Amino acid sequence: MIVVTGVSGALGGSILAGLRAVEGIGEGMEVAGASSSGDGERVRHADFDRPETLEEAFAGAKVLVFVSAGYAEDDVVLARHGAVVGAAADAGVEHVIYTSLAGSGDRLTIALAHRWTEARLAGAPFDVTVLRNGLYAEIAAGLALAGLPDAVESGVFAAPLGTGRVSVVAREDLAAVAVRVAAEAWRDVVAGGERRHAGRTYELEGLDAVGGHDLAAIVAEALGRPVTYAAVPLGAVRPALAGMEPYQAGHTISTYANVVAGLLEARGSDLPAFVESPRPVRDLIAAAVNQAAEGLSAEAAAG
Ligand SMILES: NC(=O)c1ccc[n+]([C@@H]2O[C@H](COP(=O)([O-])OP(=O)(O)OC[C@H]3O[C@@H](n4cnc5c(N)ncnc54)[C@H](OP(=O)(O)O)[C@@H]3O)[C@@H](O)[C@H]2O)c1
């Protein structure tokens, strides 16, 4: 049995769907999904904030795909992730696959909880594979969409990226890696021989990096007219984050600061070893921008 956590979310949901597509191909592989909103029947109920739910949620699991649950203050995330590691050990899980953060993100504030969790897992009595996921392409798409209305008005695309660029990756590609690693880990556990992914850390950095000028070019193409990039100082961004959860605002500023410092452009990636043709992230960003631009044109025409 493989149990996947966070299946109500985008990454866990894709991993579960991918594993179900290979489930049981003559080998008796079973897969169960878990999440804190799980009903306990179709989806196992695993609330990391309530460790008492985890014994039943992880029962029978030989392999656990542990999707991080990072949307909270660090102390909450550490408690959650510590509870998962403890419950996996108690349940007799043989191999845990953890979705972490890529090495280029080492200086991001969100790295703290990921690196703490990796250390906890390293000391646990089961095999571990760490999937160090790059930042999602939708983060860059979100920046492009945020700057779109002003670009329509003024021909200037403003974003707090300085001259830096950020390597991003399609979440579906990260899910595909997790599916392959989990299925192979399960086969190795059942076969009882060498475990090819045990003790391995894979850096799944995006192969493409985008910065302010790249996003401005994508916006210009969507609008069919010239758009120039203007770097927004971090001090000007902070007030606009006031509506966010305080921890989220801190992580967001940290992300921008890391881009400005040029730290989020990856130098290499293990992704090609797992995904033959990674999805081109510029196309994903352009698709989101094109759709939003069409919506803005339709609104302008109507009103
Ligand atoms: N690489 C990146 O760029 C990036 C960006 C953002 C986040 N992340 C990390 O990657 C994870 C997966 O990303 P995603 O896109 O799938 O996020 P998502 O769609 O927001 O899903 C988050 C998942 O976390 C689960 N969760 C939250 N609190 C939980 C708790 N107390 N106990 C158990 N499960 C809990 C949610 O389950 P319920 O809905 O059932 O509560 C949900 O399934 C995130 O949780 C975050 O840690 C990575």
Coordinates of N, CA and C and ligand atoms in Angstrom, one line a residue, residues 5-13 34-38 46-50 54 67-71 80-81 99-101 110 114 133-139 169 171 174, ligand 1:
T5 N -0.3 11.9 1.1 CA -1.0 12.9 1.9 C -1.2 14.1 1.0
G6 N -2.1 15.0 1.5 CA -2.3 16.3 0.8 C -3.1 16.1 -0.5
V7 N -3.9 15.1 -0.6 CA -4.5 14.8 -1.9 C -5.6 15.7 -2.3
S8 N -6.1 16.6 -1.3 CA -7.1 17.6 -1.7 C -6.4 18.8 -2.4
G9 N -5.1 18.8 -2.3 CA -4.3 19.9 -2.9 C -3.9 19.5 -4.3
A10 N -3.3 20.5 -5.0 CA -2.9 20.3 -6.4 C -1.8 19.3 -6.6
L11 N -0.8 19.4 -5.8 CA 0.3 18.4 -6.0 C -0.1 17.0 -5.6
G12 N -0.6 16.9 -4.3 CA -1.0 15.5 -3.9 C -2.0 14.9 -4.7
G13 N -3.0 15.8 -5.2 CA -4.0 15.2 -6.1 C -3.5 14.7 -7.4
A34 N -4.8 10.7 1.4 CA -5.2 11.2 2.7 C -5.1 12.7 2.7
S35 N -6.0 13.3 3.5 CA -5.8 14.8 3.7 C -6.6 15.2 4.9
S36 N -6.4 16.4 5.4 CA -7.1 16.8 6.6 C -8.6 16.9 6.4
S37 N -9.0 17.1 5.1 CA -10.4 17.2 4.9 C -11.0 15.9 4.4
G38 N -10.2 14.8 4.5 CA -10.6 13.5 4.0 C -11.8 13.0 4.9
A46 N -6.3 12.5 7.5 CA -5.0 12.7 8.1 C -4.8 14.2 8.4
D47 N -5.1 14.6 9.6 CA -4.9 16.0 9.9 C -3.6 16.1 10.7
F48 N -2.6 16.7 10.1 CA -1.2 16.8 10.7 C -1.3 17.6 12.1
D49 N -2.3 18.4 12.2 CA -2.5 19.2 13.4 C -3.1 18.4 14.5
R50 N -3.6 17.2 14.2 CA -4.2 16.3 15.2 C -3.5 14.9 15.0
L54 N -3.4 10.2 12.7 CA -2.4 9.7 11.7 C -2.2 8.2 11.8
V67 N 3.5 14.9 1.4 CA 3.4 16.2 0.8 C 3.4 17.2 1.9
S68 N 4.4 18.2 1.8 CA 4.5 19.2 2.9 C 3.2 19.9 3.0
A69 N 2.9 20.4 4.2 CA 1.7 21.2 4.5 C 2.2 22.5 5.1
G70 N 2.7 23.4 4.2 CA 3.5 24.5 4.6 C 2.7 25.8 4.9
Y71 N 1.4 25.9 4.7 CA 0.7 27.1 4.8 C 0.4 27.4 6.2
R80 N 3.5 20.0 12.8 CA 2.8 19.1 11.8 C 3.8 18.1 11.2
H81 N 4.9 18.6 10.7 CA 5.8 17.6 10.0 C 6.5 16.7 11.0
T99 N 8.2 15.7 -0.1 CA 8.3 16.8 -1.1 C 8.8 18.0 -0.4
S100 N 10.1 18.4 -0.7 CA 10.8 19.4 -0.1 C 11.0 20.6 -1.0
L101 N 12.0 21.4 -0.7 CA 12.3 22.6 -1.5 C 13.7 22.5 -2.1
I110 N 11.0 30.0 3.7 CA 10.3 28.7 3.8 C 11.2 27.5 3.9
H114 N 11.5 23.1 5.7 CA 11.8 22.0 4.9 C 13.1 21.3 5.3
N133 N 11.7 20.0 -4.6 CA 10.9 20.6 -5.6 C 11.3 22.1 -5.9
G134 N 11.4 22.4 -7.2 CA 11.6 23.8 -7.5 C 10.3 24.6 -7.3
L135 N 10.4 25.9 -7.5 CA 9.3 26.8 -7.3 C 8.3 26.5 -8.5
Y136 N 7.0 26.6 -8.2 CA 6.0 26.3 -9.2 C 6.0 27.4 -10.3
A137 N 5.7 27.1 -11.5 CA 5.6 28.0 -12.6 C 4.4 29.0 -12.3
E138 N 3.5 28.6 -11.5 CA 2.3 29.5 -11.3 C 2.7 30.7 -10.4
I139 N 3.9 30.6 -9.7 CA 4.3 31.7 -8.9 C 4.7 32.8 -9.9
V169 N 9.2 25.5 -12.4 CA 8.9 24.2 -12.9 C 7.4 23.9 -12.9
R171 N 4.2 22.1 -12.0 CA 3.8 21.2 -10.8 C 3.5 19.8 -11.3
L174 N 6.6 17.8 -11.4 CA 7.0 17.4 -10.1 C 6.2 16.2 -9.6
Ligands
LIG1 N1 7.3 24.5 -4.8 C1 6.5 25.6 -4.7 O1 6.6 26.5 -5.4 C2 5.5 25.6 -3.6 C3 4.6 26.6 -3.5 C4 3.6 26.6 -2.6 C5 3.5 25.6 -1.6 N2 4.4 24.6 -1.7 C6 4.4 23.5 -0.7 O2 4.0 22.3 -1.4 C7 2.8 21.8 -0.8 C8 1.9 21.2 -1.9 O3 1.6 22.2 -2.8 P1 0.1 22.3 -3.4 O4 0.3 23.2 -4.6 O5 -0.5 20.9 -3.6 O6 -0.6 23.0 -2.3 P2 -2.2 23.1 -2.0 O7 -2.9 22.8 -3.3 O8 -2.5 24.3 -1.3 O9 -2.5 21.8 -1.1 C9 -2.0 21.9 0.3 C10 -2.3 20.5 0.9 O10 -1.9 20.6 2.2 C11 -2.9 19.9 3.0 N3 -2.8 20.4 4.4 C12 -2.9 21.6 4.9 N4 -2.9 21.6 6.2 C13 -2.9 20.3 6.6 C14 -2.9 19.6 7.8 N5 -2.9 20.3 9.0 N6 -2.9 18.3 7.8 C15 -2.8 17.6 6.7 N7 -2.8 18.2 5.5 C16 -2.9 19.5 5.4 C17 -4.2 20.3 2.4 O11 -5.1 19.4 2.8 P3 -6.6 19.8 3.2 O12 -7.2 20.7 2.2 O13 -7.3 18.6 3.4 O14 -6.4 20.6 4.5 C18 -3.8 20.3 0.9 O15 -4.1 19.0 0.4 C19 2.2 22.9 0.0 O16 1.4 22.4 1.1 C20 3.4 23.7 0.4 O17 4.0 23.1 1.6 C21 5.4 24.5 -2.7

